[in-house]
């Protein structure tokens, strides 16, 4: 008896992505022998490279035939995302994907590049597809809050004057740094704090632009101008009685007749004719936190010195117009003529202005 040849075939997905599996099913008989050793009609395979599978199928009459099937394995794309992942509030960034043929972003864009402007920190995911295989990649875009800087109002002071820089920062900034448009000055305690003091270069007059810049990831700056003018003179006057007789005790009052702000120190000498007047006593006014120093080593010759310096307040103390600095009591020795006291010396000041 001549038996008809049998017709066999294999069904199942013949193209997969690397890492996937497919089930191949043979038909046309009752006994099966696959090239991988399996003896069932169906096998599930997970090749890592394109592989040909064959099966020998035998029917009930003992007739056999062979079928083959190529399973093509396509690579899975490895997508990557490039672009700035840290931005400031109110700005945007462009994220660009690579590694695939087509792309789909979670924000709906279907191109390789997407431009985003999130208001808060946001995760963006892209699906890249190539040869029917897909994979995803994600990136976090961090949004930093805006920063603010306030340098403060412009100021005017005298040559050599310390200036209090009362700047402030806000928003995402935790601090700030000062810079000066003119080199050679100094900051106390330092330039890396919004609230500090500034001393210009020695003898400098004119304008200096001070810039306060925040130190966060989204820096901003603000400026103020310090105008340094020449130091006006401090005028001191002495007053006493218009007439006196020999043996009288008379009082002289030393007064500032021009007001100053932010004085740091003051010194002057008081002189008189020791043949006409004899020094008896003195009283000084306490100014700020410093104690006036009185040098009476030369009173027998008609001279003593007044010295004062502020010891606590960094930017000095105010000296209002009309401030009484000192009273001095003298005894009149002469019986005729005119006599009085003279004042010599100039103040040492910071931020002195009148």
Short mmCIF file of C-alpha atoms in Angstrom, two decimals:
data_model
loop_
_atom_site.label_atom_id
_atom_site.label_comp_id
_atom_site.label_asym_id
_atom_site.label_seq_id
_atom_site.Cartn_x
_atom_site.Cartn_y
_atom_site.Cartn_z
CA UNK A 1 0.00 0.00 0.00
CA UNK A 2 1.28 3.40 -0.97
CA UNK A 3 0.56 6.01 1.65
CA UNK A 4 0.18 9.65 0.82
CA UNK A 5 2.83 11.97 2.24
CA UNK A 6 1.69 14.04 5.17
CA UNK A 7 1.58 17.82 5.26
CA UNK A 8 3.01 19.39 8.41
CA UNK A 9 3.40 22.99 9.53
CA UNK A 10 4.36 25.24 12.45
CA UNK A 11 2.28 28.11 13.73
CA UNK A 12 3.17 30.81 16.26
CA UNK A 13 4.83 34.21 16.45
CA UNK A 14 8.04 34.14 14.49
CA UNK A 15 9.41 37.60 15.43
CA UNK A 16 10.05 38.53 19.06
CA UNK A 17 12.07 41.04 21.06
CA UNK A 18 15.09 39.97 23.00
CA UNK A 19 13.94 38.73 26.39
CA UNK A 20 10.54 37.60 25.14
CA UNK A 21 9.26 34.09 24.38
CA UNK A 22 7.06 32.55 21.71
CA UNK A 23 5.05 29.34 21.49
CA UNK A 24 5.49 27.24 18.34
CA UNK A 25 2.84 24.63 17.56
CA UNK A 26 3.33 21.79 15.05
CA UNK A 27 0.44 20.16 13.22
CA UNK A 28 -0.22 17.35 10.74
CA UNK A 29 0.52 14.32 12.89
CA UNK A 30 0.33 12.71 16.28
CA UNK A 31 3.99 12.26 17.24
CA UNK A 32 6.41 15.14 17.43
CA UNK A 33 10.14 15.48 17.89
CA UNK A 34 11.56 18.99 18.06
CA UNK A 35 15.13 19.97 17.42
CA UNK A 36 15.43 21.06 21.05
CA UNK A 37 14.38 17.57 22.19
CA UNK A 38 10.77 18.36 23.07
CA UNK A 39 8.14 15.76 22.12
CA UNK A 40 4.94 17.73 22.54
CA UNK A 41 3.11 19.42 19.75
CA UNK A 42 3.88 22.88 21.20
CA UNK A 43 7.08 24.33 22.58
CA UNK A 44 7.76 27.69 24.22
CA UNK A 45 11.16 29.11 23.41
CA UNK A 46 13.10 32.27 24.44
CA UNK A 47 16.07 32.56 22.11
CA UNK A 48 18.51 35.46 22.58
CA UNK A 49 19.49 35.43 18.92
CA UNK A 50 17.58 34.50 15.77
CA UNK A 51 17.18 30.71 15.80
CA UNK A 52 15.68 28.07 13.45
CA UNK A 53 13.54 25.39 15.09
CA UNK A 54 12.57 22.13 13.32
CA UNK A 55 10.12 19.40 14.15
CA UNK A 56 9.62 15.85 12.78
CA UNK A 57 5.93 15.00 12.69
CA UNK A 58 4.67 11.39 12.36
CA UNK A 59 1.07 10.46 11.71
CA UNK A 60 -0.89 7.38 12.69
CA UNK A 61 0.23 5.56 9.56
CA UNK A 62 3.86 5.99 10.46
CA UNK A 63 4.51 8.54 7.81
CA UNK A 64 6.81 11.42 8.77
CA UNK A 65 7.70 14.90 7.53
CA UNK A 66 9.80 17.82 8.79
CA UNK A 67 8.90 21.47 9.22
CA UNK A 68 11.12 24.38 10.21
CA UNK A 69 10.49 27.84 11.59
CA UNK A 70 12.94 30.76 11.94
CA UNK A 71 12.34 32.81 15.09
CA UNK A 72 13.82 36.26 14.55
CA UNK A 73 15.01 38.06 17.70
CA UNK A 74 15.14 41.85 17.49
CA UNK A 75 17.15 43.89 20.02
CA UNK A 76 15.36 45.94 22.67
CA UNK A 77 16.24 49.62 22.35
CA UNK A 78 18.15 51.30 25.16
CA UNK A 79 16.73 54.81 25.32
CA UNK A 80 18.65 57.70 26.86
CA UNK A 81 17.51 61.22 27.79
CA UNK A 82 19.79 64.25 27.68
CA UNK A 83 19.14 67.85 28.64
CA UNK A 84 19.22 70.09 31.70
CA UNK A 85 17.47 68.41 34.62
CA UNK A 86 17.69 71.31 37.07
CA UNK A 87 15.97 74.58 36.18
CA UNK A 88 14.77 77.74 37.90
CA UNK A 89 11.11 78.46 38.40
CA UNK A 90 9.64 80.11 35.31
CA UNK A 91 12.19 78.67 32.86
CA UNK A 92 12.12 75.66 30.52
CA UNK A 93 14.39 72.81 29.46
CA UNK A 94 14.56 70.65 26.34
CA UNK A 95 14.79 66.90 26.90
CA UNK A 96 16.05 64.81 23.97
CA UNK A 97 15.61 61.04 23.71
CA UNK A 98 17.81 58.69 21.69
CA UNK A 99 18.12 54.96 21.09
CA UNK A 100 14.91 54.31 19.18
CA UNK A 101 13.15 54.99 15.88
CA UNK A 102 9.96 56.48 17.32
CA UNK A 103 9.22 58.10 20.67
CA UNK A 104 6.23 58.74 22.91
CA UNK A 105 6.52 61.04 25.95
CA UNK A 106 4.22 61.00 28.94
CA UNK A 107 3.36 64.66 28.23
CA UNK A 108 1.94 63.61 24.86
CA UNK A 109 4.83 64.65 22.58
CA UNK A 110 5.70 62.11 19.90
CA UNK A 111 9.08 63.50 18.83
CA UNK A 112 12.58 62.79 20.07
CA UNK A 113 12.83 66.22 21.76
CA UNK A 114 10.31 67.80 24.08
CA UNK A 115 10.46 71.21 25.74
CA UNK A 116 8.93 71.37 29.20
CA UNK A 117 8.31 74.15 31.72
CA UNK A 118 7.24 72.47 34.96
CA UNK A 119 6.32 74.60 37.97
CA UNK A 120 7.27 71.87 40.42
CA UNK A 121 9.75 69.00 40.32
CA UNK A 122 8.38 66.51 37.72
CA UNK A 123 9.28 63.09 36.32
CA UNK A 124 9.20 62.70 32.51
CA UNK A 125 9.16 59.28 30.82
CA UNK A 126 9.71 58.42 27.17
CA UNK A 127 8.95 55.16 25.36
CA UNK A 128 11.38 54.42 22.54
CA UNK A 129 10.42 51.89 19.84
CA UNK A 130 12.60 50.17 17.23
CA UNK A 131 11.77 47.10 15.08
CA UNK A 132 8.63 46.60 17.12
CA UNK A 133 10.50 46.51 20.43
CA UNK A 134 10.02 49.18 23.09
CA UNK A 135 11.67 50.35 26.29
CA UNK A 136 11.28 53.34 28.59
CA UNK A 137 13.57 55.86 30.24
CA UNK A 138 12.73 58.46 32.85
CA UNK A 139 14.29 61.67 34.12
CA UNK A 140 13.44 63.98 37.01
CA UNK A 141 13.41 67.71 36.28
CA UNK A 142 14.05 69.59 39.52
CA UNK A 143 12.53 73.07 39.76
CA UNK A 144 14.33 75.46 42.12
CA UNK A 145 12.37 78.43 43.51
CA UNK A 146 13.20 81.97 42.48
CA UNK A 147 15.58 84.00 44.64
CA UNK A 148 15.42 87.65 45.66
CA UNK A 149 18.11 90.15 46.68
CA UNK A 150 17.68 93.58 48.25
CA UNK A 151 20.88 95.60 48.55
CA UNK A 152 19.18 98.49 50.34
CA UNK A 153 19.06 102.22 49.61
CA UNK A 154 21.97 104.27 48.32
CA UNK A 155 24.07 105.94 50.99
CA UNK A 156 26.28 109.01 51.26
CA UNK A 157 29.05 109.42 53.77
CA UNK A 158 32.48 110.93 54.24
CA UNK A 159 35.86 109.71 53.12
CA UNK A 160 37.02 106.68 55.10
CA UNK A 161 33.58 106.04 56.54
CA UNK A 162 32.33 102.60 57.48
CA UNK A 163 28.96 101.81 55.94
CA UNK A 164 26.44 99.36 57.33
CA UNK A 165 25.23 97.15 54.47
CA UNK A 166 21.81 95.94 55.60
CA UNK A 167 21.01 93.71 52.63
CA UNK A 168 18.55 90.85 52.58
CA UNK A 169 17.84 87.76 50.47
CA UNK A 170 14.73 85.63 50.06
CA UNK A 171 13.01 82.96 48.04
CA UNK A 172 15.29 80.00 47.50
CA UNK A 173 18.40 81.87 48.66
CA UNK A 174 19.96 81.16 52.04
CA UNK A 175 22.67 83.81 51.83
CA UNK A 176 24.46 86.27 49.60
CA UNK A 177 27.82 87.79 48.75
CA UNK A 178 28.82 91.44 48.38
CA UNK A 179 31.23 92.75 45.76
CA UNK A 180 32.50 96.31 45.33
CA UNK A 181 33.14 98.06 42.02
CA UNK A 182 36.37 99.54 43.42
CA UNK A 183 39.14 97.19 44.64
CA UNK A 184 40.99 97.66 47.89
CA UNK A 185 38.13 97.94 50.38
CA UNK A 186 37.29 95.50 53.15
CA UNK A 187 34.23 93.90 54.74
CA UNK A 188 33.62 93.14 58.41
CA UNK A 189 33.04 90.41 59.36
CA UNK A 190 33.20 89.34 55.69
CA UNK A 191 31.55 89.80 52.30
CA UNK A 192 29.63 86.50 52.47
CA UNK A 193 26.71 87.76 54.52
CA UNK A 194 23.99 90.23 53.47
CA UNK A 195 24.29 92.13 56.77
CA UNK A 196 27.85 93.41 57.08
CA UNK A 197 30.02 96.55 57.15
CA UNK A 198 32.20 98.01 54.41
CA UNK A 199 35.30 100.19 54.60
CA UNK A 200 36.49 101.80 51.34
CA UNK A 201 40.09 102.06 50.16
CA UNK A 202 42.05 104.62 52.17
CA UNK A 203 41.33 108.18 51.06
CA UNK A 204 38.83 107.18 48.38
CA UNK A 205 36.26 109.77 47.30
CA UNK A 206 33.50 109.24 44.79
CA UNK A 207 30.93 106.53 44.12
CA UNK A 208 31.31 102.80 44.76
CA UNK A 209 28.70 100.38 43.42
CA UNK A 210 27.97 97.56 45.85
CA UNK A 211 26.41 94.39 44.41
CA UNK A 212 24.62 91.76 46.51
CA UNK A 213 24.31 88.39 44.76
CA UNK A 214 22.38 85.45 46.16
CA UNK A 215 24.20 82.16 46.64
CA UNK A 216 21.50 79.67 45.59
CA UNK A 217 21.09 77.69 42.36
CA UNK A 218 19.11 80.54 40.76
CA UNK A 219 21.25 83.59 41.67
CA UNK A 220 20.03 87.16 41.27
CA UNK A 221 21.71 90.47 42.12
CA UNK A 222 20.78 93.92 43.37
CA UNK A 223 22.97 97.01 43.66
CA UNK A 224 23.27 100.10 45.81
CA UNK A 225 25.70 103.01 45.56
CA UNK A 226 27.85 104.54 48.30
CA UNK A 227 28.97 108.10 47.66
CA UNK A 228 32.09 109.08 49.60
CA UNK A 229 32.54 112.83 50.05
CA UNK A 230 35.27 114.86 51.70
CA UNK A 231 35.24 115.12 55.50
CA UNK A 232 33.80 118.40 56.76
CA UNK A 233 35.59 120.10 59.67
CA UNK A 234 34.40 119.58 63.22
CA UNK A 235 34.07 123.00 64.83
CA UNK A 236 34.64 123.25 68.57
CA UNK A 237 34.15 126.49 70.53
CA UNK A 238 35.02 127.53 74.08
CA UNK A 239 32.93 130.00 76.03
CA UNK A 240 33.51 131.68 79.37
CA UNK A 241 32.58 134.78 81.36
CA UNK A 242 33.05 138.16 79.76
CA UNK A 243 34.75 139.69 82.84
CA UNK A 244 36.52 138.45 85.91
CA UNK A 245 38.83 139.70 88.63
CA UNK A 246 42.00 138.27 90.08
CA UNK A 247 41.25 135.28 92.26
CA UNK A 248 37.92 134.44 90.58
CA UNK A 249 37.11 130.85 89.59
CA UNK A 250 35.74 130.90 86.06
CA UNK A 251 34.30 128.09 83.93
CA UNK A 252 34.97 127.45 80.25
CA UNK A 253 32.58 125.20 78.29
CA UNK A 254 33.83 123.25 75.22
CA UNK A 255 30.98 122.75 72.75
CA UNK A 256 30.66 121.09 69.32
CA UNK A 257 29.03 123.66 67.08
CA UNK A 258 28.63 121.30 64.11
CA UNK A 259 26.73 118.03 64.34
CA UNK A 260 28.33 114.76 63.28
CA UNK A 261 27.01 111.24 62.86
CA UNK A 262 28.90 108.02 63.42
CA UNK A 263 31.95 109.49 65.15
CA UNK A 264 34.57 106.91 66.06
CA UNK A 265 37.11 109.08 67.89
CA UNK A 266 37.92 112.68 68.81
CA UNK A 267 40.95 114.50 70.14
CA UNK A 268 41.93 118.10 70.76
CA UNK A 269 44.24 120.25 72.85
CA UNK A 270 43.20 123.13 75.12
CA UNK A 271 45.78 125.90 75.58
CA UNK A 272 45.91 129.04 77.75
CA UNK A 273 48.33 131.62 79.16
CA UNK A 274 49.50 130.02 82.39
CA UNK A 275 50.69 133.41 83.67
CA UNK A 276 47.11 134.68 83.63
CA UNK A 277 45.08 131.57 84.53
CA UNK A 278 45.68 128.45 86.63
CA UNK A 279 43.99 125.11 85.93
CA UNK A 280 41.71 123.96 88.76
CA UNK A 281 39.42 121.12 87.58
CA UNK A 282 37.68 119.54 84.61
CA UNK A 283 34.54 117.53 83.82
CA UNK A 284 33.99 115.50 80.61
CA UNK A 285 30.78 114.38 78.96
CA UNK A 286 30.47 110.64 78.34
CA UNK A 287 30.01 110.09 74.59
CA UNK A 288 28.72 106.72 73.44
CA UNK A 289 30.56 103.85 75.09
CA UNK A 290 34.05 105.33 75.30
CA UNK A 291 35.53 107.01 78.36
CA UNK A 292 37.22 110.37 77.66
CA UNK A 293 40.90 110.42 78.53
CA UNK A 294 42.32 113.62 80.03
CA UNK A 295 46.08 114.25 79.84
CA UNK A 296 46.94 116.88 82.47
CA UNK A 297 50.68 116.33 82.51
CA UNK A 298 51.36 119.81 81.10
CA UNK A 299 48.73 121.96 82.79
CA UNK A 300 51.43 123.95 84.61
CA UNK A 301 52.47 125.26 81.22
CA UNK A 302 48.95 125.95 80.06
CA UNK A 303 47.97 122.84 78.07
CA UNK A 304 46.02 119.61 78.40
CA UNK A 305 44.77 117.06 75.87
CA UNK A 306 41.35 115.48 75.39
CA UNK A 307 41.13 112.03 73.74
CA UNK A 308 38.03 109.88 73.23
CA UNK A 309 37.28 106.75 71.16
CA UNK A 310 34.14 104.65 70.74
CA UNK A 311 34.76 101.12 72.06
CA UNK A 312 31.62 99.13 71.26
CA UNK A 313 29.53 100.45 68.39
CA UNK A 314 31.25 99.47 65.16
CA UNK A 315 29.89 102.38 63.15
CA UNK A 316 30.50 105.02 65.81
CA UNK A 317 28.08 107.27 67.67
CA UNK A 318 26.28 110.51 66.87
CA UNK A 319 27.57 113.86 68.07
CA UNK A 320 24.66 116.31 67.83
CA UNK A 321 25.20 120.00 67.23
CA UNK A 322 25.64 121.78 70.57
CA UNK A 323 27.03 118.78 72.44
CA UNK A 324 29.00 119.87 75.52
CA UNK A 325 32.24 117.91 75.49
CA UNK A 326 33.96 119.34 78.54
CA UNK A 327 33.87 122.03 81.24
CA UNK A 328 37.10 123.41 82.67
CA UNK A 329 37.46 125.54 85.80
CA UNK A 330 40.33 128.08 85.89
CA UNK A 331 41.49 130.51 88.58
CA UNK A 332 42.22 134.04 87.39
CA UNK A 333 45.80 135.15 88.23
CA UNK A 334 45.99 138.41 86.32
CA UNK A 335 44.55 141.69 87.52
CA UNK A 336 44.23 143.23 84.07
CA UNK A 337 44.22 142.36 80.36
CA UNK A 338 42.35 139.77 78.38
CA UNK A 339 42.75 136.04 78.53
CA UNK A 340 41.03 132.87 77.35
CA UNK A 341 41.58 129.37 75.97
CA UNK A 342 42.28 128.13 72.43
CA UNK A 343 41.42 124.76 70.89
CA UNK A 344 43.59 122.89 68.39
CA UNK A 345 43.24 119.47 66.76
CA UNK A 346 40.80 117.66 64.46
CA UNK A 347 38.54 114.64 64.92
CA UNK A 348 39.13 111.17 63.55
CA UNK A 349 35.77 109.98 62.26
CA UNK A 350 33.99 107.24 60.44
CA UNK A 351 30.95 108.06 58.38
CA UNK A 352 31.33 111.61 59.71
CA UNK A 353 28.73 113.89 58.18
CA UNK A 354 27.11 117.10 59.32
#
